[in-house]
mmCIF file of C-alpha atoms in Angstrom:
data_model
loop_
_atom_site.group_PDB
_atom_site.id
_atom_site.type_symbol
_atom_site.label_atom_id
_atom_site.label_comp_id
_atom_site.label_asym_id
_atom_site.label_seq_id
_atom_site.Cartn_x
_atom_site.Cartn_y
_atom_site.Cartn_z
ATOM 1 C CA UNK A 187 -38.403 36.322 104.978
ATOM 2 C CA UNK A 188 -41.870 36.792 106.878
ATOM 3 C CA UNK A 189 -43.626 37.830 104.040
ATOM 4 C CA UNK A 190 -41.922 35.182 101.816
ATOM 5 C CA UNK A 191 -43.460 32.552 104.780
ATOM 6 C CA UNK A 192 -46.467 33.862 104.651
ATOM 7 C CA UNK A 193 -47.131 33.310 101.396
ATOM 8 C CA UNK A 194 -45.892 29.715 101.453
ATOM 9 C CA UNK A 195 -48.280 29.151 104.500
ATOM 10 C CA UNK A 196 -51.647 30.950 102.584
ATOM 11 C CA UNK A 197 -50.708 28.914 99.413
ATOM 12 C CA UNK A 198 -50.860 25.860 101.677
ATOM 13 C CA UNK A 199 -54.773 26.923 103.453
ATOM 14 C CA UNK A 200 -55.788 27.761 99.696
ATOM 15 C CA UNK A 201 -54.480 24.156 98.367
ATOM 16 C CA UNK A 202 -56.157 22.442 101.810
ATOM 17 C CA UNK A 203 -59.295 24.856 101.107
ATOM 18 C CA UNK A 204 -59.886 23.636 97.364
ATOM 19 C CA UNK A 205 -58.525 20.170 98.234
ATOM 20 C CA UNK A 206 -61.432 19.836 100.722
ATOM 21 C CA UNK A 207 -63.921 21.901 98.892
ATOM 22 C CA UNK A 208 -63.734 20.116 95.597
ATOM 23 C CA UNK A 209 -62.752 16.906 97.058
ATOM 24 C CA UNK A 210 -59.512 16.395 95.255
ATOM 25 C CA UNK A 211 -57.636 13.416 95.160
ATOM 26 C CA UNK A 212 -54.186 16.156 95.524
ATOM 27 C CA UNK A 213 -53.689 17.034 98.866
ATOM 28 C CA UNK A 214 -53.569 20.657 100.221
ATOM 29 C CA UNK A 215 -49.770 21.159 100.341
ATOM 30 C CA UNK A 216 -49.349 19.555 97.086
ATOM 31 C CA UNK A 217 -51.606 21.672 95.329
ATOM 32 C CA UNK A 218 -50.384 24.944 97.106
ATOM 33 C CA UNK A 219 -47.085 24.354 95.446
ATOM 34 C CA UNK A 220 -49.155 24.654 92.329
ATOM 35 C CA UNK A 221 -50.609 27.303 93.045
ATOM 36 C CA UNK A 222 -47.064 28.984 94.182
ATOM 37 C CA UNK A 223 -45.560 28.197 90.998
ATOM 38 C CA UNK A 224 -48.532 29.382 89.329
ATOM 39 C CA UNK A 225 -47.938 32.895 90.936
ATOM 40 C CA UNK A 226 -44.365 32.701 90.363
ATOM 41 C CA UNK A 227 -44.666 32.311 86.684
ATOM 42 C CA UNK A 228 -46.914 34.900 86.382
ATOM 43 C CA UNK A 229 -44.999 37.094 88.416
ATOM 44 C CA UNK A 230 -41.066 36.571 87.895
ATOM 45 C CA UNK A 231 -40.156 39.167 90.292
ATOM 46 C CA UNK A 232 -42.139 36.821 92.674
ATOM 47 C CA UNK A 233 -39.678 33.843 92.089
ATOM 48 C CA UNK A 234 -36.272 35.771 92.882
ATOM 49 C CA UNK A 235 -38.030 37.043 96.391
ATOM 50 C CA UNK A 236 -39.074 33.707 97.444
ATOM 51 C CA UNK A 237 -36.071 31.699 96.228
ATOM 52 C CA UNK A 238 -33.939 32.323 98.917
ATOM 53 C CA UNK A 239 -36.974 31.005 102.065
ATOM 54 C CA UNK A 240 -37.999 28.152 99.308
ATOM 55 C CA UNK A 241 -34.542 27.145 99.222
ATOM 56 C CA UNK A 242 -33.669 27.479 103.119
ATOM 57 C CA UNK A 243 -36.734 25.202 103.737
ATOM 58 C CA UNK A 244 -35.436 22.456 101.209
ATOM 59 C CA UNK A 245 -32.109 22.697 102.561
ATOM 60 C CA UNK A 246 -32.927 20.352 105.734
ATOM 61 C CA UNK A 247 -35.573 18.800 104.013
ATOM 62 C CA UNK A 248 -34.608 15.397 105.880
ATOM 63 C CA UNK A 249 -35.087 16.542 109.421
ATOM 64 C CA UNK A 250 -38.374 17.083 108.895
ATOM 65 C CA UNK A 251 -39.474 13.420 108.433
ATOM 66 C CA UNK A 252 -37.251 12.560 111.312
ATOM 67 C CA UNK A 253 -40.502 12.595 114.279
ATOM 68 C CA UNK A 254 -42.991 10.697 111.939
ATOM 69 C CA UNK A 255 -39.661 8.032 111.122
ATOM 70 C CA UNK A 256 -39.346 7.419 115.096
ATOM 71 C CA UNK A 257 -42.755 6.145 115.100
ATOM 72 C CA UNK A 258 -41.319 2.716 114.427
ATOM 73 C CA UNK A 259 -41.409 2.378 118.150
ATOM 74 C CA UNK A 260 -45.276 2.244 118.313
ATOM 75 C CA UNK A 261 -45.000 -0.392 115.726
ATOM 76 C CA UNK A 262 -42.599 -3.330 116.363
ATOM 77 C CA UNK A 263 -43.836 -5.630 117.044
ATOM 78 C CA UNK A 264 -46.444 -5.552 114.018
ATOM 79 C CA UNK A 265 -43.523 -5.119 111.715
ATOM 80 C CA UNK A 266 -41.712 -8.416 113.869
ATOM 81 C CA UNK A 267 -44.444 -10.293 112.993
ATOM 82 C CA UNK A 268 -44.753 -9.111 109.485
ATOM 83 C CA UNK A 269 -40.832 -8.088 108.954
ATOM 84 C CA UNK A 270 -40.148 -10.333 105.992
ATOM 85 C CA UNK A 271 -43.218 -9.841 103.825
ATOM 86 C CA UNK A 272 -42.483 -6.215 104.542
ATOM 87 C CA UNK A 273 -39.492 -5.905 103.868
ATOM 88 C CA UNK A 274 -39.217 -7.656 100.908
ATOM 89 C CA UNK A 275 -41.924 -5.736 99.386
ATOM 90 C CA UNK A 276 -40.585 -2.741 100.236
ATOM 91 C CA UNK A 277 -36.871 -3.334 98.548
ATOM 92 C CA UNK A 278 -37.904 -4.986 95.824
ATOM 93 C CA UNK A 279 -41.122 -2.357 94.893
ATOM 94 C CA UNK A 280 -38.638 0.616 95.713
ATOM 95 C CA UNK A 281 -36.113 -1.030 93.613
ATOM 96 C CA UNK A 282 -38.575 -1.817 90.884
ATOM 97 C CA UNK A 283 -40.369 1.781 90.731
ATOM 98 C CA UNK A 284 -37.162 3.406 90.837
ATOM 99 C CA UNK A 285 -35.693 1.237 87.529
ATOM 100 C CA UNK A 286 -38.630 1.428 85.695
ATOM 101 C CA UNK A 287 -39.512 5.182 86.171
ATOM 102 C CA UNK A 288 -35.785 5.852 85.050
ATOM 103 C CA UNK A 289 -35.345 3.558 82.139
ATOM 104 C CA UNK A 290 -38.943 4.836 81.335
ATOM 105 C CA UNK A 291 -37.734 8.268 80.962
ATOM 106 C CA UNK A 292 -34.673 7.807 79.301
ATOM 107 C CA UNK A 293 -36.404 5.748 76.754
ATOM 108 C CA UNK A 294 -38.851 8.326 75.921
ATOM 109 C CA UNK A 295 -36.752 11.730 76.154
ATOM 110 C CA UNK A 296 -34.085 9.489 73.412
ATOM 111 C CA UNK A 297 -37.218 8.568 71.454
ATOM 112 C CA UNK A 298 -39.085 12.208 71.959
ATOM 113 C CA UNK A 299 -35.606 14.470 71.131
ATOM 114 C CA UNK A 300 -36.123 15.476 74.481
ATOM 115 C CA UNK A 301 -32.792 15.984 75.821
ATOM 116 C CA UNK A 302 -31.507 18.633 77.697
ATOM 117 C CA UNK A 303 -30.164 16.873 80.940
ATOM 118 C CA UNK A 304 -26.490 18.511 82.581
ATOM 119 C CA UNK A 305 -24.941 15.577 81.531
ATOM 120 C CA UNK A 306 -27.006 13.634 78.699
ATOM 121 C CA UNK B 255 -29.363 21.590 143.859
ATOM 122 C CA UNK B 256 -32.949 19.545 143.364
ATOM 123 C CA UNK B 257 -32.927 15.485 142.862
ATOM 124 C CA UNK B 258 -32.279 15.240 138.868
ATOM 125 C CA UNK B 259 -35.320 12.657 138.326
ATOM 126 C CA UNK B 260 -37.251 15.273 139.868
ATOM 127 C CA UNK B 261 -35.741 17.638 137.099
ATOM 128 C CA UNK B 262 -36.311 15.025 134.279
ATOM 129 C CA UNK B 263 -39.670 14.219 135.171
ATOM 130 C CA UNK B 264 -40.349 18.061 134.923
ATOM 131 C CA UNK B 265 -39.208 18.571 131.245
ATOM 132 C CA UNK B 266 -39.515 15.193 129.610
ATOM 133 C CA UNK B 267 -43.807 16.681 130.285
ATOM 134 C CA UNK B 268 -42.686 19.898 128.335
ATOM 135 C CA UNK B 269 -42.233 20.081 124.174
ATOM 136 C CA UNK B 270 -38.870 21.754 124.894
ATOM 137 C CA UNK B 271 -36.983 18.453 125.643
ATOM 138 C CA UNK B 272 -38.257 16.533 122.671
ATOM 139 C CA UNK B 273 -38.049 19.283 120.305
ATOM 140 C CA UNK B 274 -34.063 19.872 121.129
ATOM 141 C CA UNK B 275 -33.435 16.482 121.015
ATOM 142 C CA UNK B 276 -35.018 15.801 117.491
ATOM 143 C CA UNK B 277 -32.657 18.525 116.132
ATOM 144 C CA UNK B 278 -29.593 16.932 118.196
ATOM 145 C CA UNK B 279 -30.415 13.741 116.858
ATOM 146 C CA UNK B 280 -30.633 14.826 113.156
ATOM 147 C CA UNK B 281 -27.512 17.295 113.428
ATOM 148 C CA UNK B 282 -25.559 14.030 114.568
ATOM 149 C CA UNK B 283 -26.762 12.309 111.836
ATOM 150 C CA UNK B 284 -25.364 14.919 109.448
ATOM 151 C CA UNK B 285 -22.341 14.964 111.083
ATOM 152 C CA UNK B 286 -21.708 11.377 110.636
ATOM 153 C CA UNK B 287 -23.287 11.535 106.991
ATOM 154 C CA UNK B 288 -20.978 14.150 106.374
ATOM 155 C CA UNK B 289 -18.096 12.308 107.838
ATOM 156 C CA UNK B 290 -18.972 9.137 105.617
ATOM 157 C CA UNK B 291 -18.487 11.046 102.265
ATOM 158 C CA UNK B 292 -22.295 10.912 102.357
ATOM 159 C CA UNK B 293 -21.842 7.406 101.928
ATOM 160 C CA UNK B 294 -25.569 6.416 101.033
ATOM 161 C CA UNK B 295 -25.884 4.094 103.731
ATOM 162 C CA UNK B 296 -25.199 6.479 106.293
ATOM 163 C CA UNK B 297 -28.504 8.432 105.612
ATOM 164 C CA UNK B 298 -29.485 11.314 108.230
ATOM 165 C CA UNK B 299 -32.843 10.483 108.795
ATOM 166 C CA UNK B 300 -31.769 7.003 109.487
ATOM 167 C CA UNK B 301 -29.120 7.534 112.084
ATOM 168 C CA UNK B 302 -31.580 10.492 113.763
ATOM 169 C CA UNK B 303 -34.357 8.174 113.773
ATOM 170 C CA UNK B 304 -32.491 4.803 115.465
ATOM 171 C CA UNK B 305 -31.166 7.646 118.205
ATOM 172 C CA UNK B 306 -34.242 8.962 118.800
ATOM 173 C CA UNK B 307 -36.162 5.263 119.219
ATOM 174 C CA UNK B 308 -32.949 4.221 121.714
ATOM 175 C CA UNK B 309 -33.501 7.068 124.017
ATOM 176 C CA UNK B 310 -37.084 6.982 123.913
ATOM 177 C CA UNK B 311 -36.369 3.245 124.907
ATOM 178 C CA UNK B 312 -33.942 3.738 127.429
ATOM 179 C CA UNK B 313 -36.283 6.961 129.192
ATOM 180 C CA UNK B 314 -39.323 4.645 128.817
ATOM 181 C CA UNK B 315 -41.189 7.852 126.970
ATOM 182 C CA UNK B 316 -43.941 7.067 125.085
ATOM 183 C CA UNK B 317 -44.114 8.086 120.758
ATOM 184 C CA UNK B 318 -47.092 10.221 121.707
ATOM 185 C CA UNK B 319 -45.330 12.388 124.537
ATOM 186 C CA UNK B 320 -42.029 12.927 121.963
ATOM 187 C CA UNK B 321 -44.730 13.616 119.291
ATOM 188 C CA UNK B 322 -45.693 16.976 121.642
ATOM 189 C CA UNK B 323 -42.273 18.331 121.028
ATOM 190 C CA UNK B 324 -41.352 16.660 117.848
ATOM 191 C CA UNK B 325 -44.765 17.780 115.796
ATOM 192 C CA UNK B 326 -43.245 21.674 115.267
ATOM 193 C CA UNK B 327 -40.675 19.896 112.703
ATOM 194 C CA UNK B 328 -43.353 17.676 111.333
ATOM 195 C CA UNK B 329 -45.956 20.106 110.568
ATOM 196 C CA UNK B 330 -43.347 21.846 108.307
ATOM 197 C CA UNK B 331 -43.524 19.185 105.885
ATOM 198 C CA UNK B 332 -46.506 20.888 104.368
ATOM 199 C CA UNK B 333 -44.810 24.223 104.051
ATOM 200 C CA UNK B 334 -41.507 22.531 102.573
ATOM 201 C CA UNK B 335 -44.372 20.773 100.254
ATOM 202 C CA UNK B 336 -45.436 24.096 99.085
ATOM 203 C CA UNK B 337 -42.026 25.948 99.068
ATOM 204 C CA UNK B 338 -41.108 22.837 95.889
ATOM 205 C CA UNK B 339 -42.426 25.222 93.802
ATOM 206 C CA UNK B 340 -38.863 27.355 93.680
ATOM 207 C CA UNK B 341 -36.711 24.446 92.384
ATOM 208 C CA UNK B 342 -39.286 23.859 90.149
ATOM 209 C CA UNK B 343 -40.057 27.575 88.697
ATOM 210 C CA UNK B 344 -36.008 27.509 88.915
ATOM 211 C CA UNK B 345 -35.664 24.348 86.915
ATOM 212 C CA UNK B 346 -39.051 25.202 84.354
ATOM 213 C CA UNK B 347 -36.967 25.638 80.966
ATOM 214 C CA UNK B 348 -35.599 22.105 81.161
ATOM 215 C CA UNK B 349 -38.832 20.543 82.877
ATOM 216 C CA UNK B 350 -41.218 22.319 80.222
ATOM 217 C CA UNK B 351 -38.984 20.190 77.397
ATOM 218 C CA UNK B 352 -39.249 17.481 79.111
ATOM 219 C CA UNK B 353 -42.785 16.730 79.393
ATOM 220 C CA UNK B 354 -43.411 13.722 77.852
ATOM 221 C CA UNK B 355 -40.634 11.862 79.559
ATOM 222 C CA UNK B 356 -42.008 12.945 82.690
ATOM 223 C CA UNK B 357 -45.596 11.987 81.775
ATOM 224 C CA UNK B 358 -44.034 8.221 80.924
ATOM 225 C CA UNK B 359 -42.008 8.049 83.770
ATOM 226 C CA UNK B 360 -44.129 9.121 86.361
ATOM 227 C CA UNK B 361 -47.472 6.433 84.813
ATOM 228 C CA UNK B 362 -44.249 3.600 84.915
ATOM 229 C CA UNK B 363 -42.540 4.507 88.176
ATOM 230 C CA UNK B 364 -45.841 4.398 90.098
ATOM 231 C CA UNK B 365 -47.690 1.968 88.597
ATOM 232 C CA UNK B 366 -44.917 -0.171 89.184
ATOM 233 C CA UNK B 367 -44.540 1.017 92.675
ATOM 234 C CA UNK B 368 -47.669 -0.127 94.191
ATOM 235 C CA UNK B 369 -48.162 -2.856 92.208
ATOM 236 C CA UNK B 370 -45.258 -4.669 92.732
ATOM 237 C CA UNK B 371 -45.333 -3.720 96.368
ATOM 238 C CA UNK B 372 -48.892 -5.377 96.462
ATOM 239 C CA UNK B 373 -48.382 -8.202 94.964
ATOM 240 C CA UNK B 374 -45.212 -9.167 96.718
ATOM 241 C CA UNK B 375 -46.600 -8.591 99.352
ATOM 242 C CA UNK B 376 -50.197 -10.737 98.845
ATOM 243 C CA UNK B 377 -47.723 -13.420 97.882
ATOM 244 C CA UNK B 378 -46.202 -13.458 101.046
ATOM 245 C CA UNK B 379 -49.450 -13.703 102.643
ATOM 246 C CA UNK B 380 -49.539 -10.198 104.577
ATOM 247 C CA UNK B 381 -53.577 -9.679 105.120
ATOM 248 C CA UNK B 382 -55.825 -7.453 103.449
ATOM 249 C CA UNK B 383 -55.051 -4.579 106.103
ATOM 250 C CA UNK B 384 -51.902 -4.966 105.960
ATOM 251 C CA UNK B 385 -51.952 -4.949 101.969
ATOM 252 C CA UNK B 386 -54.167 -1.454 102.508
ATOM 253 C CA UNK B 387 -51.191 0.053 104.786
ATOM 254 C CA UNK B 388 -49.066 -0.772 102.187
ATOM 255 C CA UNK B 389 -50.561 0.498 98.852
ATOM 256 C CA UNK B 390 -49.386 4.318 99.344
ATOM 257 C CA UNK B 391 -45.722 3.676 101.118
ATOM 258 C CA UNK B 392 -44.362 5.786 98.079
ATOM 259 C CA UNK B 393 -46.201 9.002 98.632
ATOM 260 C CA UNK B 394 -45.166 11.849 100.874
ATOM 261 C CA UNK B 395 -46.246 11.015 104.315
ATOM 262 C CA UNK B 396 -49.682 13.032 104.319
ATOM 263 C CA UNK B 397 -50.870 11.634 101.285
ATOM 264 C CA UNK B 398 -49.831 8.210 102.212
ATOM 265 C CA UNK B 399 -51.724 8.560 105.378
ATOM 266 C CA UNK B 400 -54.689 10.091 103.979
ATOM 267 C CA UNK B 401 -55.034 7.523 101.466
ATOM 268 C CA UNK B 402 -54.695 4.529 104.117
ATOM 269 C CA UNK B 403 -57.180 5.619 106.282
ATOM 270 C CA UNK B 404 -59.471 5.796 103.008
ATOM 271 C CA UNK B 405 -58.405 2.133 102.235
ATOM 272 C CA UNK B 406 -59.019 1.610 105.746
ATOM 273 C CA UNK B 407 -55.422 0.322 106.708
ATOM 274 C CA UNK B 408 -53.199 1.866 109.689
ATOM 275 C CA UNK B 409 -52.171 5.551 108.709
ATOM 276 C CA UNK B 410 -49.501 5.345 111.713
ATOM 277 C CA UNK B 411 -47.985 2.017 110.562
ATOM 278 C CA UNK B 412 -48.134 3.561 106.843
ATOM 279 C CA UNK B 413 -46.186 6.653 108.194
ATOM 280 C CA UNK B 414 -43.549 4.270 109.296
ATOM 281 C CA UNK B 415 -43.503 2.505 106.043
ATOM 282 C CA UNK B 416 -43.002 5.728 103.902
ATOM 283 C CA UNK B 417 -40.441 6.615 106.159
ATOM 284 C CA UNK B 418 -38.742 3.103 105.227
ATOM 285 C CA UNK B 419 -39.155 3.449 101.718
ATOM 286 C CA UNK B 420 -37.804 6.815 101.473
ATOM 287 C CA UNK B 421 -34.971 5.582 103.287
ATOM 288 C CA UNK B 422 -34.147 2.888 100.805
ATOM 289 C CA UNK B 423 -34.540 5.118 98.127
ATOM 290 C CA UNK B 424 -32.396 7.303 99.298
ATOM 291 C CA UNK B 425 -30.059 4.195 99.786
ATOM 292 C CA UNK B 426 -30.451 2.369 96.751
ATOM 293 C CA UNK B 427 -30.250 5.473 94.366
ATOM 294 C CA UNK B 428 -27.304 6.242 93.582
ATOM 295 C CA UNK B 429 -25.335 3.360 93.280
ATOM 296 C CA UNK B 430 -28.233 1.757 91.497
ATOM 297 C CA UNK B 431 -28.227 4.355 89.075
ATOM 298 C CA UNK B 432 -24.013 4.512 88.699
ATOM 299 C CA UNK B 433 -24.271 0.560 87.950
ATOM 300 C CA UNK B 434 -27.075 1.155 85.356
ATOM 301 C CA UNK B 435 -24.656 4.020 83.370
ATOM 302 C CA UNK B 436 -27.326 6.491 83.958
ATOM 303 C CA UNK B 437 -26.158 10.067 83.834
ATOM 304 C CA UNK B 438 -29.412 11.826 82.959
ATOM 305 C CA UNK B 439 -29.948 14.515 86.048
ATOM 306 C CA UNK B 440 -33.508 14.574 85.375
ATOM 307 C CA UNK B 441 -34.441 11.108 84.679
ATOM 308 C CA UNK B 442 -32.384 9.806 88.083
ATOM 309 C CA UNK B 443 -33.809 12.658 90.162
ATOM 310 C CA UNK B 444 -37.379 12.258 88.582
ATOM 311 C CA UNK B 445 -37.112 8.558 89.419
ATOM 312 C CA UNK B 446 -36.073 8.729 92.794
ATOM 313 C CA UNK B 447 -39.048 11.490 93.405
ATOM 314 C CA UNK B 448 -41.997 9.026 92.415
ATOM 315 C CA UNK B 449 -40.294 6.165 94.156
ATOM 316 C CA UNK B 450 -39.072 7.741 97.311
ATOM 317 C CA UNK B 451 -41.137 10.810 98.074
ATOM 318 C CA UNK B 452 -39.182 14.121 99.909
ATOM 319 C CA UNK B 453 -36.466 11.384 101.540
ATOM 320 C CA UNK B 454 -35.382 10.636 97.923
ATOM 321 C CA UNK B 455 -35.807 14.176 97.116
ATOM 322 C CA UNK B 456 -33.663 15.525 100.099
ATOM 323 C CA UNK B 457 -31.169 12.893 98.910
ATOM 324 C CA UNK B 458 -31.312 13.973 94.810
ATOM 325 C CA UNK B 459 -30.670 17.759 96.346
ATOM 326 C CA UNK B 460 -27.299 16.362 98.276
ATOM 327 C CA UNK B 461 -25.948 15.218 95.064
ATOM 328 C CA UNK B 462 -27.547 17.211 92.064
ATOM 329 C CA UNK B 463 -29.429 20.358 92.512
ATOM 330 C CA UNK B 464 -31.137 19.565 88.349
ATOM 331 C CA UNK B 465 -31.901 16.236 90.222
ATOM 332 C CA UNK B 466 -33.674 18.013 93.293
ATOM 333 C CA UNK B 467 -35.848 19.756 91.399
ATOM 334 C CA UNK B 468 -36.873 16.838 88.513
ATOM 335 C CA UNK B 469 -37.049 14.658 92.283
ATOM 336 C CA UNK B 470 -39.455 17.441 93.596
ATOM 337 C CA UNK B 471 -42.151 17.416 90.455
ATOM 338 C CA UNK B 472 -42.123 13.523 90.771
ATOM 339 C CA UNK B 473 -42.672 13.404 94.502
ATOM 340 C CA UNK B 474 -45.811 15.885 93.671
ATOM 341 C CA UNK B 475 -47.028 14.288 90.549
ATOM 342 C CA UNK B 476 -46.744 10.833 92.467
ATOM 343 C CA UNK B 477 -49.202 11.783 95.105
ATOM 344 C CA UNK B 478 -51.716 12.884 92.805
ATOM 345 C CA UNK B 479 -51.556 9.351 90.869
ATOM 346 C CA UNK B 480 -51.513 7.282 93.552
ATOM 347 C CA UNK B 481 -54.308 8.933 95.401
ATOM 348 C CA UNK B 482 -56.244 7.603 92.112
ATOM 349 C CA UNK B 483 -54.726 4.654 91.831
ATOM 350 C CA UNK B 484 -53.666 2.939 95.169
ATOM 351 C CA UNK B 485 -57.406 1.891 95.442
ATOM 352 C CA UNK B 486 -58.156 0.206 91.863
ATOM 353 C CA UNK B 487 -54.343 -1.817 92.724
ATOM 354 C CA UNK B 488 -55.636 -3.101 96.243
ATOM 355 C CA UNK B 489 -59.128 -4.186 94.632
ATOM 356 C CA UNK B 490 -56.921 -6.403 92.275
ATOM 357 C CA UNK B 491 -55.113 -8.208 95.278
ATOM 358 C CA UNK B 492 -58.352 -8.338 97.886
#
């Protein structure tokens, strides 16, 4: 479990390292779980040792937005002032991206063959 | 025995306290989630984060001294970034057919994301900071934050935002997607990625583990696009 840790944290420094170096527009952690899968393709026997870390990680995925989420506090009374603007254009772009993303992709896997879903 | 404030005064200074009760907090809230049905209202992060903001209230302890204890959970957002890459090299067959989908979905879902946000919101007369703040509110948090501070909006307020909008992703999802007859795992979990970040992800994994994974690649695509496009939107609406 150490080792499979370790990797995830060096594929992390290598994504922040070319992120910086090359001045990406990715950041670090997003390219280092490129640069994971990369190895993992490459390497099958790779994938079955770090699936079970990968997946214990993911399984409280939620907690770990929990201490940037209470930093509401700092901000209430900017988002008092601002609530309704804010909040409208929150709900209704969430609401919006969410639709069009999904009828986007249904609409182009029916129109590319592209099926394959559990249940399409 | 010693005077308890003098106690409290003692470890509310030390990570320990902070750290315990972050966990506390977001083990209640899956408790209750669990107890709902994981009803989507009843969203852990949600109920964790409304406990946490009470007590900090009623101890009169500042964000940045729960931050001491709390910021060993958030740093592992990067790692749990990285560690995307199993679902993904689990879920590769399916996602390598489904490329151009994903391609059209993800240009759609986040164009649509931070321009509607933008102009909603330059409609309803928030100011040009505020409109900067908001551009990247559907990007995981370090992204989103990275690209404020760029835009030269508040990367703490945007935190808070992303938060939000993951939150109503994770919401809005599923019975959006039940009253739209959508039974595609990859196209609702894909959707809810771009839109919602690792919130909507973390939600996708609860009821679809195809839908994790398709949530996962959007979440990562969508930071990439948005770093390039979050500044051409704003220039439209400044």
């Amino acid at each position: 479990m150490i080792h499979a840790l370790a990797l995830i944290l060096l594929c992390q420094l290598a994504g922040e390292a070319l992120s910086r170096l090359f001045a990406l527009p990715a950041p670090g952690p997003v390219l280092g779980m490129g640069l994971l899968f990369l190895l993992m393709l490459t390497v099958p026997r790779l994938g079955d040792f770090m699936r079970p870390t990968g997946e214990g990680i993911l399984r409280h995925l939620s907690l770990l937005f929990v201490p940037a989420g209470v930093g509401v506090v700092g901000h209430l009374r900017q988002l008092g002032e601002n609530g309704l603007a804010l909040g409208v254009a929150l709900v209704a772009s969430t609401v919006l991206a969410i639709a069009a993303g999904v009828l986007t992709f249904v609409f182009v896997a029916r129109l590319t063959g592209a099926t394959g879903g559990d249940d399409a | 025995m010693r005077d308890f404030a003098e106690i409290w005064s003692y470890l509310a200074e030390t990570p320990l306290i902070w750290l315990s009760a972050t966990l506390i907090a977001y083990l209640a809230g899956d408790y209750l989630a669990q107890r709902a049905g994981r009803a989507p209202l009843v969203n852990p992060v949600l109920v964790a984060v409304v406990l946490l903001a009470a007590l900090l209230w009623v101890t009169d302890t500042s964000y940045a001294t729960y931050f001491e204890g709390a910021q060993f959970v958030h740093f592992l957002l990067g790692p749990a970034t990285v560690a995307l890459a199993v679902p993904l090299w689990l879920n590769w067959p399916t996602v390598r057919r489904a490329v151009l989908p994903i391609v059209a979905a993800l240009l759609a879902g986040s164009g649509m994301a931070v321009l509607s946000a933008l102009a909603i919101g330059h409609a309803m007369g928030l100011s040009p900071e505020l409109l900067a703040t908001l551009a990247p509110k559907g990007t995981t948090a370090p992204v989103a934050l990275g690209i404020s501070q760029n835009l030269g909006g508040s990367p703490t307020l945007t935190a808070v935002l992303v938060i939000l909008t993951g939150m109503i992703g994770a919401v809005v999802i599923t019975p959006m997607m039940n009253m739209m007859g959508i039974r595609d795992w990859r196209a609702r979990g894909f959707a809810v990625g771009v839109a919602a970040h690792g919130i909507g992800t973390a939600r996708a994994f609860q009821v679809n583990p195809q839908a994790g994974a398709f949530a996962g690649i959007g979440m990562g695509l969508n930071a990439m696009l948005t770093a390039l496009l979050a500044p051409w939107a704003l220039g439209l609406f400044q």
